[in-house]
Amino acid sequence: MSNTISSAIATRDTGPGALIAQHRGDIELVMPSHMQKRVGAWIRTTQGLLRRNEKLLEAAQNDPGQFMAVLMDAANLGLVPGTEQYYLVPRWNKKKRATEVTGVRGYQGEIELMYRAGAVSSVIVEVVYENDRFEYRPGRDERPLHEIDWDSVDRGELRLAYAYAVMKDGATSKVVVLNRGHIAKAMAKSESANGKYPHLSPWSTDTEAMWLKTAAHRLTKWVPTSAEYIREQLRARADVAAEQGSTTVPTTAALPQPLEDDPDDDVIEAELVDGEAVA
């Protein structure tokens, strides 16, 4: 076997892709139970991303520990790296004077976590372009009116992003409406958007998706986003049952609809970025 081939095999066996496979057990352990059966596909998707993105591979090689920490975060959330659920982005570390991998949760990831908590029946997250019709007046409208001319070749520039959830009892969550100013503030706080490689940031490669993510993330202040919410409810019910001497163990189906006892679970007025109605 030539030295070149031997070197290539050594690099393959000790590189970030191999490191992911070596930690399969750890990844599977922290994943939500519904994801554990798909851990193989999860790993292959991540390995494929490294093969297609040289900058990302370089960043992962520079700091494998940081790379695995990011992957473990994605696994713990039950999100797939390298997708609109969870972006993997190279960023410049000034202290190390080298690139490293950082994780950026995408809008689909935010939505997935809301659904998984079990409190919502649907989540609506949309962007509004200049030529769209958009109306929402807090206190008058339960939900925004958004009309799009689908025949239009050009809908104009991005103007707004909004998000709300319909709870399982039919109530509407807080409606979040963000304008360009709020999106700009969110982008200004992004390390990936303001680092050495801003062109690799999802703010540059997938701008609309990051507007959606910003609105979805703001909505998470008002909507449960973790399956742990359900588990906590089950544990609380089990504790109560034990204290009462009941032999019946509560199940998820026996739980009340989440938030039904919350006085703010009725229609909540929107968070408006300008403090007035948007039209």
Coordinates of C-alpha atoms in Angstrom, one line a residue:
M1 CA 0.0 0.0 0.0
S2 CA 1.5 3.3 -1.0
N3 CA 2.3 6.0 1.6
T4 CA -0.3 8.3 -0.1
I5 CA -3.1 5.8 0.4
S6 CA -2.0 5.0 3.9
S7 CA -2.0 8.7 4.7
A8 CA -5.5 9.1 3.2
I9 CA -6.9 6.2 5.3
A10 CA -5.3 7.6 8.5
T11 CA -6.9 11.0 7.8
R12 CA -10.2 9.4 7.2
D13 CA -10.1 7.2 10.3
T14 CA -9.1 10.1 12.6
G15 CA -11.0 12.9 11.0
P16 CA -14.3 14.6 12.2
G17 CA -16.4 12.2 10.2
A18 CA -14.9 9.2 12.0
L19 CA -15.2 11.0 15.3
I20 CA -18.9 11.3 14.9
A21 CA -19.2 7.5 14.3
Q22 CA -17.0 6.8 17.3
H23 CA -19.4 8.8 19.5
R24 CA -22.5 7.2 18.2
G25 CA -23.4 5.8 21.6
D26 CA -23.1 9.2 23.3
I27 CA -25.1 10.9 20.6
E28 CA -27.9 8.3 20.8
L29 CA -27.9 8.5 24.6
V30 CA -28.8 12.2 24.6
M31 CA -31.3 12.1 21.8
P32 CA -35.0 12.2 22.4
S33 CA -36.4 8.7 22.2
H34 CA -38.2 9.3 18.9
M35 CA -34.9 10.2 17.3
Q36 CA -32.8 7.2 18.5
K37 CA -34.0 4.9 15.8
R38 CA -32.8 7.3 13.2
V39 CA -29.3 7.9 14.7
G40 CA -27.6 6.2 11.8
A41 CA -29.3 8.6 9.2
W42 CA -28.5 11.5 11.5
I43 CA -24.8 10.6 11.6
R44 CA -24.6 10.0 7.8
T45 CA -26.3 13.4 7.1
T46 CA -23.7 15.2 9.2
Q47 CA -20.8 13.3 7.7
G48 CA -22.1 14.1 4.2
L49 CA -22.2 17.8 5.1
L50 CA -18.5 17.7 6.0
R51 CA -17.6 16.1 2.7
R52 CA -19.5 18.8 0.8
N53 CA -18.2 21.8 2.8
E54 CA -14.5 22.3 2.9
K55 CA -14.6 25.3 5.2
L56 CA -16.8 23.4 7.7
L57 CA -14.5 20.4 7.6
E58 CA -11.5 22.6 8.2
A59 CA -13.3 24.2 11.2
A60 CA -14.2 20.8 12.6
Q61 CA -10.6 19.6 12.3
N62 CA -9.3 22.7 14.0
D63 CA -11.3 22.0 17.2
P64 CA -12.9 18.5 17.2
G65 CA -14.0 19.1 20.8
Q66 CA -16.0 22.2 20.0
F67 CA -17.4 20.4 16.9
M68 CA -18.7 17.5 19.0
A69 CA -20.1 19.9 21.6
V70 CA -22.2 21.5 18.9
L71 CA -23.3 18.1 17.6
M72 CA -24.3 17.0 21.1
D73 CA -26.4 20.1 21.5
A74 CA -28.2 19.4 18.2
A75 CA -28.7 15.7 19.3
N76 CA -30.0 16.7 22.7
L77 CA -32.5 19.0 21.0
G78 CA -33.5 16.2 18.6
L79 CA -32.6 18.4 15.6
V80 CA -30.7 17.4 12.4
P81 CA -27.4 19.4 11.8
G82 CA -26.8 20.9 8.4
T83 CA -30.5 21.5 7.8
E84 CA -33.0 24.4 8.4
Q85 CA -33.5 22.8 11.8
Y86 CA -29.9 23.4 12.9
Y87 CA -27.2 25.1 10.9
L88 CA -23.5 24.2 11.2
V89 CA -21.4 27.3 10.5
P90 CA -17.6 28.0 10.6
R91 CA -16.7 31.0 12.7
W92 CA -13.4 32.7 13.4
N93 CA -12.1 32.3 17.0
K94 CA -9.8 35.3 17.7
K95 CA -8.1 33.6 20.7
K96 CA -7.4 30.4 18.8
R97 CA -6.7 32.3 15.6
A98 CA -8.5 29.6 13.7
T99 CA -12.0 28.7 12.6
E100 CA -14.3 26.5 14.7
V101 CA -17.8 25.1 14.3
T102 CA -20.8 26.8 15.9
G103 CA -24.4 25.8 15.8
V104 CA -27.3 28.1 14.8
R105 CA -30.8 26.9 15.5
G106 CA -33.0 27.4 12.4
Y107 CA -36.7 28.2 12.1
Q108 CA -37.7 24.7 11.5
G109 CA -35.9 23.7 14.6
E110 CA -37.8 26.3 16.7
I111 CA -41.1 25.1 15.3
E112 CA -40.2 21.4 15.8
L113 CA -39.5 22.1 19.5
M114 CA -42.9 23.9 19.9
Y115 CA -44.8 21.0 18.4
R116 CA -42.9 18.4 20.4
A117 CA -43.9 20.1 23.7
G118 CA -47.5 19.1 22.9
A119 CA -49.2 22.4 23.7
V120 CA -49.9 23.5 20.1
S121 CA -52.0 22.2 17.2
S122 CA -50.3 24.4 14.7
V123 CA -47.6 27.0 14.4
I124 CA -47.7 29.8 11.7
V125 CA -44.4 31.6 10.9
E126 CA -44.3 33.7 7.7
V127 CA -42.5 36.6 6.1
V128 CA -44.3 39.6 4.5
Y129 CA -42.9 41.2 1.4
E130 CA -43.6 44.8 0.3
N131 CA -46.2 43.9 -2.2
D132 CA -48.2 41.6 0.1
R133 CA -51.3 42.8 2.0
F134 CA -50.9 42.5 5.7
E135 CA -53.2 43.8 8.4
Y136 CA -53.2 43.2 12.1
R137 CA -54.8 45.4 14.8
P138 CA -54.3 44.1 18.4
G139 CA -57.6 44.0 20.3
R140 CA -59.6 43.8 17.1
D141 CA -58.1 40.9 15.2
E142 CA -57.5 37.5 16.6
R143 CA -54.9 36.6 13.9
P144 CA -53.2 38.6 11.1
L145 CA -54.6 38.9 7.6
H146 CA -51.9 38.1 5.1
E147 CA -52.8 38.1 1.4
I148 CA -50.2 37.2 -1.3
D149 CA -50.5 37.7 -5.1
W150 CA -49.1 34.4 -6.1
D151 CA -49.0 35.4 -9.8
S152 CA -46.7 38.4 -9.0
V153 CA -43.2 38.0 -10.4
D154 CA -41.8 40.3 -7.8
R155 CA -43.2 40.6 -4.3
G156 CA -40.7 43.3 -3.4
E157 CA -38.3 43.4 -0.5
L158 CA -38.7 41.6 2.8
R159 CA -40.8 43.8 5.1
L160 CA -42.0 41.9 8.2
A161 CA -41.9 38.6 9.9
Y162 CA -44.7 37.2 12.1
A163 CA -45.4 34.2 14.2
Y164 CA -48.2 32.8 16.3
A165 CA -49.4 29.4 17.5
V166 CA -52.9 27.9 17.7
M167 CA -53.2 26.0 21.0
K168 CA -54.8 22.7 21.3
D169 CA -57.9 24.2 22.9
G170 CA -58.3 26.5 19.8
A171 CA -57.0 29.7 21.5
T172 CA -54.4 31.9 19.7
S173 CA -51.1 32.5 21.4
K174 CA -49.4 35.9 21.4
V175 CA -48.9 37.2 17.9
V176 CA -45.3 38.4 17.3
V177 CA -44.7 40.9 14.5
L178 CA -41.2 42.0 13.7
N179 CA -40.0 44.7 11.3
R180 CA -36.7 45.3 9.6
G181 CA -35.4 47.1 12.7
H182 CA -35.9 44.2 14.9
I183 CA -34.4 41.8 12.4
A184 CA -31.4 44.0 12.0
K185 CA -30.9 44.0 15.8
A186 CA -31.0 40.2 15.9
M187 CA -28.6 39.9 13.0
A188 CA -26.2 42.4 14.8
K189 CA -26.0 39.9 17.7
S190 CA -25.1 37.0 15.5
E191 CA -21.5 35.9 15.7
S192 CA -21.8 34.0 12.4
A193 CA -23.2 37.1 10.6
N194 CA -20.5 39.4 11.9
G195 CA -17.4 37.2 11.9
K196 CA -14.6 36.6 9.5
Y197 CA -16.8 34.5 7.2
P198 CA -20.2 36.3 7.0
H199 CA -20.8 34.9 3.6
L200 CA -21.0 31.4 5.1
S201 CA -23.6 32.5 7.7
P202 CA -27.3 31.5 7.2
W203 CA -28.0 35.2 7.4
S204 CA -26.3 35.4 4.0
T205 CA -27.1 32.1 2.5
D206 CA -30.7 31.8 3.7
T207 CA -31.9 35.3 4.6
E208 CA -35.6 34.6 4.5
A209 CA -35.2 31.5 6.7
M210 CA -33.4 33.7 9.3
W211 CA -36.2 36.2 9.3
L212 CA -38.5 33.3 10.0
K213 CA -36.2 31.9 12.7
T214 CA -36.1 35.3 14.4
A215 CA -39.9 35.5 14.6
A216 CA -40.2 31.8 15.6
H217 CA -37.6 32.3 18.3
R218 CA -39.4 35.3 19.7
L219 CA -42.6 33.2 19.9
T220 CA -40.9 30.7 22.1
K221 CA -41.2 33.2 24.9
W222 CA -44.9 32.5 24.9
V223 CA -45.2 28.9 23.8
P224 CA -43.7 25.8 25.5
T225 CA -40.8 24.4 23.5
S226 CA -39.6 21.2 25.2
A227 CA -41.0 17.7 25.6
E228 CA -39.7 18.0 29.1
Y229 CA -42.8 20.1 29.7
I230 CA -44.9 17.0 29.3
R231 CA -42.6 14.8 31.4
E232 CA -42.8 17.4 34.2
Q233 CA -46.6 17.3 34.1
L234 CA -46.5 13.5 34.2
R235 CA -44.1 13.4 37.1
A236 CA -46.3 15.9 39.0
R237 CA -49.4 13.9 38.4
A238 CA -47.6 10.7 39.4
D239 CA -46.5 12.3 42.7
V240 CA -50.0 13.5 43.5
A241 CA -51.4 10.0 42.7
A242 CA -48.8 8.4 45.0
E243 CA -49.7 10.8 47.8
Q244 CA -53.3 9.9 47.4
G245 CA -52.6 6.2 47.3
S246 CA -53.7 5.7 43.8
T247 CA -52.4 2.7 41.8
T248 CA -53.1 4.4 38.5
V249 CA -50.1 5.9 36.8
P250 CA -50.9 9.0 34.7
T251 CA -50.2 8.8 31.0
T252 CA -49.7 11.5 28.5
A253 CA -53.3 11.0 27.3
A254 CA -54.6 11.6 30.8
L255 CA -52.9 15.0 31.0
P256 CA -55.0 18.2 30.7
Q257 CA -54.4 20.3 27.6
P258 CA -51.3 22.3 28.3
L259 CA -51.8 25.9 29.4
E260 CA -55.6 25.4 29.8
D261 CA -55.3 26.7 33.4
D262 CA -53.2 29.7 32.3
P263 CA -55.3 32.9 32.5
D264 CA -53.3 34.3 29.6
D265 CA -54.2 31.3 27.4
D266 CA -57.0 33.2 25.6
V267 CA -56.3 35.4 22.7
I268 CA -53.3 37.5 23.6
E269 CA -52.6 40.9 22.0
A270 CA -49.7 41.0 19.6
E271 CA -46.2 42.2 20.3
L272 CA -45.9 45.1 17.9
V273 CA -42.4 46.4 17.1
D274 CA -43.7 50.0 16.5
G275 CA -46.3 50.0 19.2
E276 CA -49.1 50.4 16.6
A277 CA -51.1 48.4 14.1
V278 CA -49.3 47.1 11.0
A279 CA -51.0 47.4 7.6

